[in-house]
Coordinates of N, CA and C in Angstrom, one line a residue:
G1 N 99.9 80.1 92.1 CA 98.8 80.7 92.7 C 98.2 81.8 92.0
P2 N 97.1 82.4 92.4 CA 96.4 83.5 91.7 C 97.3 84.8 91.8
E3 N 97.2 85.6 90.8 CA 97.9 86.9 90.9 C 96.9 88.0 90.9
V4 N 97.3 89.1 91.5 CA 96.5 90.3 91.6 C 97.4 91.4 91.1
R5 N 96.9 92.3 90.3 CA 97.7 93.5 89.8 C 97.4 94.6 90.8
A6 N 98.5 95.0 91.5 CA 98.4 96.1 92.4 C 99.7 96.9 92.3
D7 N 99.6 98.2 91.9 CA 100.8 99.0 91.8 C 101.0 99.8 93.1
Y8 N 102.0 99.4 93.8 CA 102.4 100.1 95.0 C 103.8 100.7 94.8
E9 N 104.0 101.8 95.4 CA 105.4 102.4 95.3 C 105.8 102.9 96.7
M10 N 107.0 102.7 97.0 CA 107.6 103.1 98.3 C 108.6 104.2 98.0
R11 N 108.5 105.3 98.6 CA 109.5 106.4 98.5 C 110.1 106.7 99.8
S12 N 111.4 106.9 99.8 CA 112.2 107.3 101.0 C 112.5 108.7 100.9
T13 N 112.0 109.5 101.8 CA 112.3 111.0 101.9 C 112.4 111.4 103.3
D14 N 113.4 112.2 103.6 CA 113.6 112.8 104.9 C 113.5 111.7 106.0
N15 N 114.2 110.6 105.9 CA 114.2 109.5 106.9 C 112.8 108.9 107.1
Q16 N 111.9 109.1 106.1 CA 110.6 108.4 106.2 C 110.4 107.6 105.0
L17 N 109.6 106.5 105.2 CA 109.2 105.7 104.0 C 107.7 105.9 103.8
I18 N 107.4 106.3 102.6 CA 106.0 106.7 102.3 C 105.5 105.7 101.2
W19 N 104.3 105.2 101.5 CA 103.6 104.2 100.7 C 102.6 104.9 99.7
Y20 N 102.7 104.7 98.4 CA 101.8 105.2 97.4 C 101.1 104.1 96.7
S21 N 99.9 104.3 96.3 CA 99.2 103.4 95.5 C 98.6 104.2 94.3
E22 N 98.9 103.8 93.1 CA 98.4 104.5 91.9 C 98.7 106.0 92.0
G23 N 99.9 106.3 92.5 CA 100.3 107.7 92.5 C 99.8 108.6 93.7
E24 N 99.0 108.0 94.5 CA 98.4 108.7 95.6 C 99.1 108.2 96.9
Q25 N 99.4 109.2 97.8 CA 100.0 108.8 99.1 C 99.0 108.1 99.9
V26 N 99.4 106.9 100.4 CA 98.5 106.1 101.3 C 98.8 106.3 102.8
A27 N 100.1 106.2 103.1 CA 100.5 106.3 104.5 C 102.0 106.5 104.6
V28 N 102.4 107.1 105.8 CA 103.8 107.1 106.2 C 104.1 105.9 107.0
L29 N 105.1 105.2 106.6 CA 105.5 103.9 107.3 C 106.5 104.1 108.4
K30 N 106.3 103.6 109.5 CA 107.2 103.7 110.7 C 108.0 102.4 110.8
P31 N 109.3 102.5 111.0 CA 110.1 101.3 111.2 C 109.7 100.5 112.5
V32 N 109.7 99.2 112.4 CA 109.4 98.3 113.5 C 110.7 97.6 113.9
M33 N 111.4 97.0 112.9 CA 112.7 96.4 113.1 C 113.3 96.4 111.7
N34 N 114.5 95.7 111.5 CA 115.1 95.6 110.2 C 114.2 95.2 109.2
D35 N 114.1 96.0 108.1 CA 113.3 95.7 106.9 C 111.8 95.4 107.2
W36 N 111.3 95.9 108.3 CA 109.9 95.8 108.7 C 109.3 97.1 109.1
F37 N 108.2 97.5 108.4 CA 107.6 98.8 108.6 C 106.1 98.6 108.9
C38 N 105.5 99.6 109.5 CA 104.0 99.5 109.8 C 103.4 100.9 109.6
S39 N 102.2 100.9 109.0 CA 101.4 102.1 108.9 C 100.6 102.3 110.1
E40 N 100.1 103.6 110.3 CA 99.3 103.9 111.4 C 98.1 103.0 111.5
G41 N 97.6 102.6 110.4 CA 96.4 101.8 110.3 C 96.7 100.3 110.6
G42 N 97.9 99.9 110.8 CA 98.3 98.6 111.1 C 98.7 97.7 110.0
T43 N 98.8 98.2 108.7 CA 99.3 97.4 107.6 C 100.8 97.3 107.8
Q44 N 101.3 96.0 107.7 CA 102.7 95.7 107.9 C 103.4 95.4 106.6
F45 N 104.6 95.8 106.4 CA 105.5 95.5 105.3 C 106.8 94.9 105.7
Q46 N 107.0 93.7 105.3 CA 108.3 93.1 105.6 C 109.1 93.0 104.3
F47 N 110.1 93.8 104.1 CA 110.8 93.8 102.9 C 111.7 92.6 102.7
L48 N 111.8 92.1 101.5 CA 112.6 90.9 101.2 C 113.8 91.3 100.4
R49 N 114.9 90.6 100.6 CA 116.2 90.9 100.0 C 116.8 89.7 99.3
D50 N 117.6 89.9 98.3 CA 118.3 88.8 97.6 C 119.7 88.7 98.3
E51 N 120.5 87.8 97.7 CA 121.8 87.5 98.3 C 122.7 88.7 98.3
Q52 N 122.5 89.7 97.4 CA 123.3 90.9 97.3 C 122.7 92.0 98.2
R53 N 121.7 91.7 99.0 CA 121.0 92.6 99.9 C 120.1 93.6 99.2
K54 N 119.8 93.4 97.9 CA 118.9 94.3 97.2 C 117.5 93.9 97.5
I55 N 116.6 94.9 97.6 CA 115.2 94.7 97.9 C 114.5 94.1 96.7
I56 N 113.9 93.0 96.8 CA 113.2 92.3 95.7 C 111.7 92.2 95.8
G57 N 111.2 92.7 96.9 CA 109.8 92.7 97.2 C 109.4 92.9 98.6
F58 N 108.2 92.6 99.0 CA 107.8 92.7 100.4 C 106.6 91.7 100.6
L59 N 106.4 91.4 101.9 CA 105.2 90.7 102.3 C 104.3 91.7 103.0
L60 N 103.0 91.7 102.6 CA 102.1 92.7 103.2 C 101.1 91.9 104.1
S61 N 100.9 92.4 105.3 CA 99.9 91.8 106.2 C 99.1 92.9 106.8
N62 N 97.8 92.6 107.1 CA 96.9 93.5 107.8 C 95.9 92.7 108.5
Q63 N 94.8 93.3 108.9 CA 93.8 92.6 109.8 C 93.2 91.4 109.0
R64 N 93.1 91.5 107.6 CA 92.4 90.5 106.8 C 93.4 89.6 106.0
L65 N 94.6 90.1 105.8 CA 95.5 89.4 104.9 C 96.8 89.1 105.7
R66 N 97.5 88.0 105.4 CA 98.8 87.8 106.1 C 99.8 87.2 105.1
G67 N 100.9 88.0 105.0 CA 102.0 87.5 104.2 C 101.8 87.4 102.7
I68 N 101.0 88.4 102.1 CA 100.8 88.5 100.7 C 102.1 89.0 100.1
R69 N 102.6 88.3 99.1 CA 103.9 88.6 98.5 C 103.8 89.5 97.3
F70 N 104.5 90.6 97.3 CA 104.6 91.5 96.2 C 106.1 91.5 95.7
E71 N 106.2 91.4 94.4 CA 107.6 91.4 93.8 C 107.9 92.7 93.2
R72 N 109.1 93.1 93.3 CA 109.6 94.4 92.7 C 109.7 94.2 91.2
I73 N 109.1 95.2 90.4 CA 109.2 95.2 89.0 C 109.9 96.4 88.4

């Protein structure tokens, strides 16, 4: 399928997960359930893990997009 270059970074600080894009803070993410977080604006992140339970990427969903896969690099 088509690929899009998007540099997102997630940082965990003080029991919060913070979403950055191109070095700028976008949002603080709140936990919804295991490996699932949501921004105040409604963007959802479902983190994906491998067999060793390491995070390998996430699925992003919002009002216009559903289940867009991002892989960890």
